[in-house]
Amino acid sequence: MFAKYVCKIMNSRRDFLKQISGAALVAGAAPSILTWAFPQRQVVEFPGEDGMILRSFRFVDLESPVEYFNTWLTPVPHFFVRNHMHEPSELDANDWRLSLGGEVEKPLTLSLAELSKIETHSVVNTLECAGNGRGLQRPQVPGIQWDKGAVSTARFSGPRLRDVLQRAGVKSTGKHVMFRGLDEVPGKVPPFIRSIPIEKALDADTLVATHMNGSPLTKHHGFPARALVPGWIGAASCKWITEIKVLDAEFVGNFMSPGYRLPNQPAKPGDVVKPEDTHPLTGLNVKSVISGPSDGASLSFKTGKVLVHGAAWAGEADIAKVEISTDGGTSWRSAKLGHEQAHYAWRLWSYDWKAGKSGDYTILSRATDSKGRTQPATAVWNPSGYLYNAIDEVKVHVG
Ligand code: MTE
């Protein structure tokens, strides 16, 4: 079984390297180490992770097939997984400690039992990896070749970060809050440490999450505690946190720069972008994805109606509308938005389509949010393939 895996992965890796060999490797490329990453869709039986697409074996990266985007809350075994390094191998809830230090009046350490005594708050949040859709960006860029499914939604619960910080007392010099995870760092790889500005850290919906959909976090998702920074790129939500430090400036490290930054001006492949001409990624883009019918589906004309459905999200904004086109973008009709909603969560949507005649069709979906942002026809190209959000499309045959 293992040999079969390795064989599949090696073939895919060779193909992948071939595929990207022509692409320019430029400054600011995705910070993940190019190890066993591959672009093809590979469904793998990972314990407790049904039907997920394996994007990297070392370190574990699992994508959710878009067909799974049919429940407002994603069941935990279907929630995508993104790791930059090895997950911590031994985690004993009794031994785990969270230290708070830096620009605080009273540095302290909390056990899980102490943390659980702080009032719990819940936030339904759509978590999306900044690199979701990187595999669709043209020209291609290196990094995990995510298709559309590095995004999922869950109800996260735990104490508010601000209540935890209050115990230590933030000094007026505290401007950023840094999280360190317990990942096992291979060799000389820089550890996964990132920071968020104090305003977002003190927001009433930013959590030290211990639970997901009502159950303790699983190991893949950061047991026993992770940061939950709602509406922001997934990388802000550090897993397996063991240290929170209040800083007087943004943390300096690989996963803050060059990682997870965008050029201030549009860049072309081959451009060298200086770090001072970039800014850190924060909130997510407006985006919709079609989860059915599947790309390439053959639909029966006899049944008459086709239910086009999917999900749409917009980070810190709300979804205002989702429009569907079945004529390649000439005309657009509004989809029906699902009744389940929460500020940072995706909206499921659906559209009853009656294909007038048999033939080949391209179905498009386009979301607009409360800030007036609309999905563009082409995503803004950037050297790391971040925040891809072009209008989604599937091709179907009605016969
Ligand atoms: N936290 C740690 N400690 N190590 C990581 O590699 N990956 C980040 C973030 N938190 C990461 C981390 C990234 S890039 C994403 S998109 C989210 O976790 C993914 O969260 P999930 O695996 O629970 O879906």
Short mmCIF file of N, CA and C in Angstrom, two decimals, residues 42-120:
data_model
loop_
_atom_site.label_atom_id
_atom_site.label_comp_id
_atom_site.label_asym_id
_atom_site.label_seq_id
_atom_site.Cartn_x
_atom_site.Cartn_y
_atom_site.Cartn_z
N GLN A 42 -5.52 13.47 -6.72
CA GLN A 42 -5.26 12.14 -6.17
C GLN A 42 -6.13 11.98 -4.95
N VAL A 43 -7.03 11.00 -5.00
CA VAL A 43 -7.87 10.78 -3.83
C VAL A 43 -7.17 9.76 -2.97
N VAL A 44 -7.11 10.00 -1.69
CA VAL A 44 -6.31 9.15 -0.84
C VAL A 44 -7.07 8.84 0.44
N GLU A 45 -6.89 7.63 0.93
CA GLU A 45 -7.52 7.28 2.20
C GLU A 45 -6.58 7.66 3.31
N PHE A 46 -6.81 8.76 3.93
CA PHE A 46 -6.01 9.20 5.06
C PHE A 46 -6.87 8.94 6.28
N PRO A 47 -6.33 8.38 7.36
CA PRO A 47 -7.19 8.06 8.49
C PRO A 47 -8.06 9.26 8.89
N GLY A 48 -9.37 9.07 8.89
CA GLY A 48 -10.29 10.12 9.32
C GLY A 48 -10.50 11.22 8.30
N GLU A 49 -9.96 11.11 7.11
CA GLU A 49 -10.06 12.18 6.11
C GLU A 49 -10.62 11.59 4.82
N ASP A 50 -11.94 11.38 4.81
CA ASP A 50 -12.58 10.66 3.70
C ASP A 50 -12.51 11.38 2.38
N GLY A 51 -12.00 10.70 1.37
CA GLY A 51 -12.12 11.18 -0.01
C GLY A 51 -11.40 12.47 -0.30
N MET A 52 -10.45 12.84 0.52
CA MET A 52 -9.76 14.12 0.30
C MET A 52 -8.70 13.97 -0.79
N ILE A 53 -8.36 15.09 -1.42
CA ILE A 53 -7.35 15.07 -2.49
C ILE A 53 -5.99 15.35 -1.85
N LEU A 54 -5.05 14.43 -2.06
CA LEU A 54 -3.72 14.61 -1.46
C LEU A 54 -2.89 15.54 -2.34
N ARG A 55 -2.51 16.69 -1.82
CA ARG A 55 -1.70 17.64 -2.59
C ARG A 55 -0.23 17.55 -2.22
N SER A 56 0.05 17.10 -1.01
CA SER A 56 1.43 16.89 -0.60
C SER A 56 1.42 15.84 0.50
N PHE A 57 2.41 14.97 0.43
CA PHE A 57 2.49 13.87 1.38
C PHE A 57 3.39 14.26 2.54
N ARG A 58 4.44 14.99 2.20
CA ARG A 58 5.39 15.48 3.21
C ARG A 58 5.60 16.96 2.90
N PHE A 59 4.86 17.75 3.48
CA PHE A 59 4.05 17.69 4.68
C PHE A 59 2.58 17.58 4.27
N VAL A 60 1.76 17.05 5.17
CA VAL A 60 0.39 16.69 4.78
C VAL A 60 -0.43 17.92 4.36
N ASP A 61 -0.88 17.89 3.10
CA ASP A 61 -1.77 18.93 2.58
C ASP A 61 -2.92 18.24 1.87
N LEU A 62 -4.11 18.42 2.37
CA LEU A 62 -5.29 17.74 1.83
C LEU A 62 -6.32 18.76 1.36
N GLU A 63 -6.79 18.54 0.13
CA GLU A 63 -7.78 19.46 -0.45
C GLU A 63 -9.17 18.82 -0.40
N SER A 64 -10.16 19.65 -0.21
CA SER A 64 -11.54 19.17 -0.18
C SER A 64 -12.11 19.18 -1.60
N PRO A 65 -12.65 18.05 -2.10
CA PRO A 65 -13.27 18.10 -3.44
C PRO A 65 -14.46 19.07 -3.41
N VAL A 66 -14.66 19.86 -4.48
CA VAL A 66 -15.73 20.87 -4.45
C VAL A 66 -17.12 20.24 -4.26
N GLU A 67 -17.25 18.97 -4.64
CA GLU A 67 -18.55 18.30 -4.46
C GLU A 67 -18.93 18.29 -2.97
N TYR A 68 -17.94 18.46 -2.09
CA TYR A 68 -18.23 18.48 -0.65
C TYR A 68 -18.79 19.82 -0.18
N PHE A 69 -18.83 20.82 -1.08
CA PHE A 69 -19.31 22.14 -0.65
C PHE A 69 -20.84 22.19 -0.67
N ASN A 70 -21.45 21.22 -0.02
CA ASN A 70 -22.91 21.19 -0.05
C ASN A 70 -23.51 21.24 1.35
N THR A 71 -22.67 21.46 2.37
CA THR A 71 -23.21 21.71 3.70
C THR A 71 -22.58 23.01 4.18
N TRP A 72 -23.36 23.80 4.92
CA TRP A 72 -22.86 25.11 5.36
C TRP A 72 -21.64 24.93 6.26
N LEU A 73 -21.74 23.98 7.22
CA LEU A 73 -20.58 23.65 8.04
C LEU A 73 -19.92 22.43 7.44
N THR A 74 -18.63 22.49 7.24
CA THR A 74 -17.91 21.36 6.64
C THR A 74 -17.64 20.32 7.74
N PRO A 75 -18.04 19.06 7.54
CA PRO A 75 -17.69 18.05 8.55
C PRO A 75 -16.16 18.01 8.69
N VAL A 76 -15.66 17.85 9.89
CA VAL A 76 -14.21 17.95 10.11
C VAL A 76 -13.40 17.02 9.19
N PRO A 77 -13.84 15.76 8.94
CA PRO A 77 -13.04 14.91 8.04
C PRO A 77 -12.98 15.43 6.60
N HIS A 78 -13.83 16.40 6.25
CA HIS A 78 -13.81 16.97 4.89
C HIS A 78 -13.17 18.35 4.86
N PHE A 79 -12.67 18.82 5.98
CA PHE A 79 -12.09 20.17 6.09
C PHE A 79 -10.65 20.10 5.57
N PHE A 80 -10.28 21.00 4.65
CA PHE A 80 -8.94 20.95 4.06
C PHE A 80 -7.87 21.06 5.15
N VAL A 81 -6.67 20.56 4.83
CA VAL A 81 -5.54 20.60 5.78
C VAL A 81 -4.35 21.22 5.08
N ARG A 82 -3.73 22.20 5.72
CA ARG A 82 -2.54 22.83 5.14
C ARG A 82 -1.43 22.90 6.20
N ASN A 83 -0.34 22.18 5.94
CA ASN A 83 0.81 22.18 6.85
C ASN A 83 2.07 22.58 6.11
N HIS A 84 2.86 23.46 6.71
CA HIS A 84 4.15 23.83 6.13
C HIS A 84 5.26 22.91 6.59
N MET A 85 5.02 22.16 7.66
CA MET A 85 6.04 21.25 8.18
C MET A 85 5.36 20.11 8.91
N HIS A 86 6.13 19.30 9.64
CA HIS A 86 5.53 18.15 10.31
C HIS A 86 4.59 18.59 11.43
N GLU A 87 3.47 17.90 11.54
CA GLU A 87 2.60 18.14 12.68
C GLU A 87 3.32 17.67 13.94
N PRO A 88 3.05 18.27 15.10
CA PRO A 88 3.73 17.82 16.32
C PRO A 88 3.42 16.34 16.56
N SER A 89 4.45 15.54 16.87
CA SER A 89 4.18 14.11 16.99
C SER A 89 3.57 13.76 18.35
N GLU A 90 4.03 14.42 19.40
CA GLU A 90 3.46 14.09 20.72
C GLU A 90 2.82 15.32 21.32
N LEU A 91 1.54 15.21 21.57
CA LEU A 91 0.84 16.35 22.18
C LEU A 91 -0.01 15.81 23.32
N ASP A 92 0.39 16.10 24.53
CA ASP A 92 -0.37 15.65 25.68
C ASP A 92 -1.09 16.87 26.27
N ALA A 93 -2.41 16.80 26.27
CA ALA A 93 -3.20 17.95 26.74
C ALA A 93 -2.80 18.34 28.17
N ASN A 94 -2.37 17.36 28.98
CA ASN A 94 -2.01 17.69 30.38
C ASN A 94 -0.71 18.45 30.47
N ASP A 95 0.20 18.18 29.52
CA ASP A 95 1.51 18.85 29.57
C ASP A 95 1.52 20.17 28.81
N TRP A 96 0.53 20.36 27.93
CA TRP A 96 0.53 21.54 27.05
C TRP A 96 0.42 22.83 27.86
N ARG A 97 1.19 23.81 27.48
CA ARG A 97 1.14 25.13 28.13
C ARG A 97 1.14 26.22 27.06
N LEU A 98 0.46 27.32 27.37
CA LEU A 98 0.45 28.50 26.48
C LEU A 98 1.10 29.64 27.25
N SER A 99 2.22 30.16 26.71
CA SER A 99 2.88 31.26 27.42
C SER A 99 2.52 32.58 26.77
N LEU A 100 2.38 33.61 27.59
CA LEU A 100 2.07 34.97 27.11
C LEU A 100 3.16 35.90 27.60
N GLY A 101 3.77 36.62 26.67
CA GLY A 101 4.87 37.50 27.09
C GLY A 101 5.03 38.66 26.14
N GLY A 102 6.19 39.27 26.19
CA GLY A 102 6.48 40.44 25.34
C GLY A 102 6.01 41.72 26.01
N GLU A 103 5.31 42.55 25.24
CA GLU A 103 4.87 43.87 25.73
C GLU A 103 3.62 43.73 26.59
N VAL A 104 3.78 43.02 27.72
CA VAL A 104 2.65 42.84 28.64
C VAL A 104 3.10 43.19 30.06
N GLU A 105 2.13 43.52 30.90
CA GLU A 105 2.46 43.89 32.29
C GLU A 105 2.91 42.68 33.09
N LYS A 106 2.27 41.51 32.84
CA LYS A 106 2.48 40.36 33.71
C LYS A 106 2.58 39.09 32.86
N PRO A 107 3.78 38.72 32.40
CA PRO A 107 3.88 37.49 31.59
C PRO A 107 3.30 36.31 32.38
N LEU A 108 2.65 35.38 31.67
CA LEU A 108 2.08 34.24 32.39
C LEU A 108 1.99 33.01 31.50
N THR A 109 1.70 31.89 32.13
CA THR A 109 1.56 30.62 31.41
C THR A 109 0.22 30.01 31.80
N LEU A 110 -0.51 29.51 30.80
CA LEU A 110 -1.82 28.91 31.07
C LEU A 110 -1.82 27.44 30.68
N SER A 111 -2.45 26.61 31.51
CA SER A 111 -2.66 25.21 31.13
C SER A 111 -3.98 25.16 30.35
N LEU A 112 -4.28 24.00 29.76
CA LEU A 112 -5.53 23.87 29.00
C LEU A 112 -6.73 24.03 29.94
N ALA A 113 -6.59 23.50 31.16
CA ALA A 113 -7.68 23.62 32.13
C ALA A 113 -7.92 25.08 32.47
N GLU A 114 -6.84 25.85 32.62
CA GLU A 114 -7.00 27.29 32.94
C GLU A 114 -7.61 28.04 31.76
N LEU A 115 -7.18 27.67 30.56
CA LEU A 115 -7.70 28.33 29.35
C LEU A 115 -9.21 28.07 29.23
N SER A 116 -9.61 26.84 29.57
CA SER A 116 -11.02 26.47 29.37
C SER A 116 -11.93 27.16 30.39
N LYS A 117 -11.34 27.78 31.41
CA LYS A 117 -12.19 28.50 32.40
C LYS A 117 -12.57 29.89 31.89
N ILE A 118 -11.89 30.36 30.84
CA ILE A 118 -12.20 31.69 30.29
C ILE A 118 -13.45 31.57 29.41
N GLU A 119 -14.32 32.55 29.48
CA GLU A 119 -15.60 32.51 28.73
C GLU A 119 -15.38 32.14 27.26
N THR A 120 -16.22 31.21 26.77
CA THR A 120 -16.11 30.73 25.39
C THR A 120 -16.99 31.55 24.45
#
